[in-house]
Short mmCIF file of C-alpha atoms in Angstrom, two decimals:
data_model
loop_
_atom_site.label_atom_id
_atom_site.label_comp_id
_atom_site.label_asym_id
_atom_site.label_seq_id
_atom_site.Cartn_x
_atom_site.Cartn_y
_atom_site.Cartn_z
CA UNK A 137 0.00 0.00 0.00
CA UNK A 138 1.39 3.10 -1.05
CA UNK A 139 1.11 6.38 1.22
CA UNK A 140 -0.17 9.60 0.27
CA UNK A 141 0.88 12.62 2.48
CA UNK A 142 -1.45 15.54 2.73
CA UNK A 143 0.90 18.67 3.34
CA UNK A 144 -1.39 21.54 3.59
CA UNK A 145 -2.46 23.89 6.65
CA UNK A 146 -6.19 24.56 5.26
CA UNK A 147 -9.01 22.43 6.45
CA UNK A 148 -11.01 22.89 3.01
CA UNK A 149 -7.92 21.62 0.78
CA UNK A 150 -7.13 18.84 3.04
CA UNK A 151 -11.02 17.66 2.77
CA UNK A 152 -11.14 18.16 -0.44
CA UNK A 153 -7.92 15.87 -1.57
CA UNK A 154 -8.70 13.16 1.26
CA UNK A 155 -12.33 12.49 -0.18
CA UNK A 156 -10.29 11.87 -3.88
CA UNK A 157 -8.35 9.76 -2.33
CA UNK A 158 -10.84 7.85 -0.76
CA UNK A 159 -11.62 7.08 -4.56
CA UNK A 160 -8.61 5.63 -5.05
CA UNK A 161 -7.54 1.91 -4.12
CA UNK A 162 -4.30 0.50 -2.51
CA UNK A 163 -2.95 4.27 -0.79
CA UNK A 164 -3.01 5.17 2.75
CA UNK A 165 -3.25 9.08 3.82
CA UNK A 166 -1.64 10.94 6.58
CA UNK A 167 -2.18 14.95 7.16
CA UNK A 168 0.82 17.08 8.50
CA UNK A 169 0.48 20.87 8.98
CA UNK A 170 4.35 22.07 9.03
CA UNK A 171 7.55 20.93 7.75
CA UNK A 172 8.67 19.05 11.02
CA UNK A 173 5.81 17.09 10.62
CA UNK A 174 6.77 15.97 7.15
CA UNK A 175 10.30 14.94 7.68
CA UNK A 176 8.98 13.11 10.65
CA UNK A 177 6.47 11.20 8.45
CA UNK A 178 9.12 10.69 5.65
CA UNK A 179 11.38 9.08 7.99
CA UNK A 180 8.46 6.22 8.29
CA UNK A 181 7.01 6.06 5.14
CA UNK A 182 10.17 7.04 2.16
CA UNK A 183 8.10 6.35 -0.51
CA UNK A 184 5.40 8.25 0.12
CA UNK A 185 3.58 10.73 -2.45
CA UNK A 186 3.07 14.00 -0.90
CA UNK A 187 1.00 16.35 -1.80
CA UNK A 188 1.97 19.86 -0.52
CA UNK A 189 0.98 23.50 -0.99
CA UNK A 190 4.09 25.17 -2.33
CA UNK A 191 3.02 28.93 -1.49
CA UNK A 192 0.80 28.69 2.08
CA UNK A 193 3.32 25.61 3.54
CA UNK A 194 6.40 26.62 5.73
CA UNK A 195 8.83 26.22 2.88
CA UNK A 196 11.18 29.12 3.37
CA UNK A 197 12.35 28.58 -0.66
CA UNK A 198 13.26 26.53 -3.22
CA UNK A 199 15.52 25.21 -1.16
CA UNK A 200 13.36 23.46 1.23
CA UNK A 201 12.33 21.56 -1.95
CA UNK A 202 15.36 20.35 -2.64
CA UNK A 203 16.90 19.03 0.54
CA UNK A 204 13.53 16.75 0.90
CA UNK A 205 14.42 15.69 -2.73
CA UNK A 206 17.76 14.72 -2.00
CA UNK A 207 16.92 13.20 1.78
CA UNK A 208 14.07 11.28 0.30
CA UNK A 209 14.66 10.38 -3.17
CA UNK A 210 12.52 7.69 -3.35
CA UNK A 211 9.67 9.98 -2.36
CA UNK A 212 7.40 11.80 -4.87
CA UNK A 213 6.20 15.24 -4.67
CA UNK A 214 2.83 17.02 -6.04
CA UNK A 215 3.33 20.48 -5.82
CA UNK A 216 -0.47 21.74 -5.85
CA UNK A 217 -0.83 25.61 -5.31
CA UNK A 218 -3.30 28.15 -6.86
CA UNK A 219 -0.50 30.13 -8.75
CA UNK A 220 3.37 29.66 -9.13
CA UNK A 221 5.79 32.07 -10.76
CA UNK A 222 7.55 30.68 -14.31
CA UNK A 223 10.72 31.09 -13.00
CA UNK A 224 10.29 28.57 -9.89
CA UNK A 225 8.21 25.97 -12.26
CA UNK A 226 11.45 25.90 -14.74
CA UNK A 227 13.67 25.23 -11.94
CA UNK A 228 11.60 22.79 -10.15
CA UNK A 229 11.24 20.77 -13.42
CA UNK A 230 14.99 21.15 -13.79
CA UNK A 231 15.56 20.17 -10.21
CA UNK A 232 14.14 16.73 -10.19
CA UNK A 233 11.95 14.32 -11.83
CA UNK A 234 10.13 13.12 -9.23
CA UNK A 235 8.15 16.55 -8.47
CA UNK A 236 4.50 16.90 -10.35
CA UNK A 237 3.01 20.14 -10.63
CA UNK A 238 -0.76 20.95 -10.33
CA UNK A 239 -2.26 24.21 -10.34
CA UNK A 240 -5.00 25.03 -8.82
CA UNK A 241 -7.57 25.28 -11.56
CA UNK A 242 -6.84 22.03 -12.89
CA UNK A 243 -9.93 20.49 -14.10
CA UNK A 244 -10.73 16.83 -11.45
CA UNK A 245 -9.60 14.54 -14.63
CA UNK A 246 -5.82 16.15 -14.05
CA UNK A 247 -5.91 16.10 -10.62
CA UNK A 248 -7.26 12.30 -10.58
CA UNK A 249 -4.41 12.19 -13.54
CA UNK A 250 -1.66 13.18 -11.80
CA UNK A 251 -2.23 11.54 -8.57
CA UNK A 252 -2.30 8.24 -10.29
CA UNK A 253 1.04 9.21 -12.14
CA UNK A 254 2.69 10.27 -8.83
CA UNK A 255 1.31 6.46 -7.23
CA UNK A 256 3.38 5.10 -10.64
CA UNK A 257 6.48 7.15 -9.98
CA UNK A 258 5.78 9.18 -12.82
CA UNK A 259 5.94 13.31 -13.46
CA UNK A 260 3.30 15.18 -14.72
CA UNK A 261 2.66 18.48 -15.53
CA UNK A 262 -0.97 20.18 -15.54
CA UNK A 263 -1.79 22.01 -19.11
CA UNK A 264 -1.75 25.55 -17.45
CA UNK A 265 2.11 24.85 -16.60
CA UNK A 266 2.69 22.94 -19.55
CA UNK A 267 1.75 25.66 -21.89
CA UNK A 268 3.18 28.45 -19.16
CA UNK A 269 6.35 26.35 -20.30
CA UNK A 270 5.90 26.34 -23.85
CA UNK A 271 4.96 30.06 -24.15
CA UNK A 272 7.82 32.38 -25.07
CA UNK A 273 8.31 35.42 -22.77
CA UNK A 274 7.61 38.48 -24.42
CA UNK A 275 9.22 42.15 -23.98
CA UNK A 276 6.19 43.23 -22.37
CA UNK A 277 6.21 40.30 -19.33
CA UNK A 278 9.75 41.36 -18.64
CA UNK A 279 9.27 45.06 -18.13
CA UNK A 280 6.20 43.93 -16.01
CA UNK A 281 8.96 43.33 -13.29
CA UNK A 282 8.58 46.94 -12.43
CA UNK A 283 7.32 47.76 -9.28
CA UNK A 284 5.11 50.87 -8.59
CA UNK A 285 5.52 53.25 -5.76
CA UNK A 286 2.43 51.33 -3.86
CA UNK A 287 3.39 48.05 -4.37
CA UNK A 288 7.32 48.77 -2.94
CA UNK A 289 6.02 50.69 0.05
CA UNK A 290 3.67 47.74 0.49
CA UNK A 291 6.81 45.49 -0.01
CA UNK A 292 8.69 47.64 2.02
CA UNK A 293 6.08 46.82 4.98
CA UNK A 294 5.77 42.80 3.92
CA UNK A 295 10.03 42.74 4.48
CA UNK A 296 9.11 44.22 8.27
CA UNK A 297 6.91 41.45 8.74
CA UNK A 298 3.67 43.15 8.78
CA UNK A 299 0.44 41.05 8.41
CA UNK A 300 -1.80 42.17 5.30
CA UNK A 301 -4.50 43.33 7.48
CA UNK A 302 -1.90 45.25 9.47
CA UNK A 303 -0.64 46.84 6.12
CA UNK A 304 -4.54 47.76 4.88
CA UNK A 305 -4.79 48.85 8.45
CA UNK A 306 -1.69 51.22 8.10
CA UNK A 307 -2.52 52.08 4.03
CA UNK A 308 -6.70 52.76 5.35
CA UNK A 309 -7.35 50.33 2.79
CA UNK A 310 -9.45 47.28 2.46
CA UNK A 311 -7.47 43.89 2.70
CA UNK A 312 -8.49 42.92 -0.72
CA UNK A 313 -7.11 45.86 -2.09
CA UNK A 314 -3.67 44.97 0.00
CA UNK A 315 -4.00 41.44 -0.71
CA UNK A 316 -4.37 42.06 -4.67
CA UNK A 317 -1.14 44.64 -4.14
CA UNK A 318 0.84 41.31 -2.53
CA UNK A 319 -0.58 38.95 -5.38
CA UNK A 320 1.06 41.43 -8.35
CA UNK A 321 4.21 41.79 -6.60
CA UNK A 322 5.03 38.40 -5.97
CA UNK A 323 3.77 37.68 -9.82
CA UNK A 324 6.11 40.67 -11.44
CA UNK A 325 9.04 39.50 -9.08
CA UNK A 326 8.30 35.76 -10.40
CA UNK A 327 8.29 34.60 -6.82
CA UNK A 328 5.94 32.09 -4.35
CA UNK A 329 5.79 33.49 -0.97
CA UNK A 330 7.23 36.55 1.26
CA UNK A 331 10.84 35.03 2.09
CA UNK A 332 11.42 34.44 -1.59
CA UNK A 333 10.06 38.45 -2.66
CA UNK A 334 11.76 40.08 0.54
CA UNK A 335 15.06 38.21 -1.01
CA UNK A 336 14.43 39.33 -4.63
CA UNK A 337 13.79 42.75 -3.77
CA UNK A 338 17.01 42.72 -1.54
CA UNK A 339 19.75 41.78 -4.01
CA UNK A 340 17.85 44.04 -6.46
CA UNK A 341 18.10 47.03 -4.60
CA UNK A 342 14.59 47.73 -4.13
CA UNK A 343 14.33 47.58 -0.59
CA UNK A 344 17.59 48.82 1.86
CA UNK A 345 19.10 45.32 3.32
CA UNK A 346 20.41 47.74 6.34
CA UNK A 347 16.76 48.95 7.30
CA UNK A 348 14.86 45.92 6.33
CA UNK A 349 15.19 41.71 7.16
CA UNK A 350 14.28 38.61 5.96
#
């Protein structure tokens, strides 16, 4: 029987994945919330399929990925998150072939799809990635790297380690309005979560590594 690790810290995802694997024959499932966790259930089960969150887990960066890749290597990984920059998909295929990639507007024949491939050993790649893959990056994508003067003070406020509803709080905005700010400048920096955008916008200057931390 193979085991199937839920790594995800939302009670919504987790139900929804455990009820299709209850559809599927011959796999166990075990739920861990933080990183610890996983390494501790690795150590059991090193063959297990896990299925993990890439942007809301405790992965600090790419990183992360890759020391579980190279302590486990018999384990295979389903990276399922509602958006991921191209950058960090062409380095993760790159990295290893033992990582799947499903976004999170797959339709429930990939999902299905790629669990069963991941059960087999096998890689797959949703169609959103594959044809963020196969599509060539225009002028216009690159210059959309700038930042404006909103979305670097709210940057600015993310590398302090202010909360989004702290920053609307601050900005006497709305938290969607804050939240949609955070989505745009993780997408223009082509990065997954705060450590990796705090980092980026360190080494390129647009932030002041004396005044502000990772």
């Amino acid at each position: 029987m193979r085991n199937i690790i839920i790594a995800d810290n939302q009670d919504i995802t987790r139900a929804g994945i455990t009820y299709l694997l209850s559809q599927i024959e011959g796999c166990s499932c075990q739920m861990v919330t933080d990183k610890s966790g996983l390494i501790a259930q690795l150590k059991e089960q090193p063959e297990s399929v896990i299925i993990v969150d890439y942007t809301l887990f405790d992965f600090v960066g790419e990183t992360d990925l890759q020391i579980i890749t190279l302590r486990f290597p018999r384990a295979h990984i389903i990276l399922w998150s509602e958006d991921l920059s191209l950058e960090f998909i062409q380095s993760v295929v790159n990295m290893d072939n033992k990582i799947s990639i499903l976004l999170k507007d797959a339709r429930m024949s990939e999902i299905q799809q790629c669990i069963e491939y991941a059960l087999r050993g096998e890689r797959y790649l949703c169609q959103h990635v594959t044809e963020m893959l196969l599509t060539p990056i225009s002028a216009a994508d690159k210059e959309s790297t700038k930042l404006t003067k909103t979305e670097t003070e709210i940057l600015k406020d993310i590398a302090l380690g202010m909360t989004t509803r702290e920053i609307a709080e601050k900005r006497f905005s709305s938290f969607h309005t804050v939240n949609t700010h955070r989505k745009n400048i993780f997408r223009k920096l082509g990065v997954n979560n705060v450590y990796e955008a705090i980092r980026y916008a360190m080494r390129m200057g647009l932030v002041d590594a004396a005044e502000y931390y990772i």
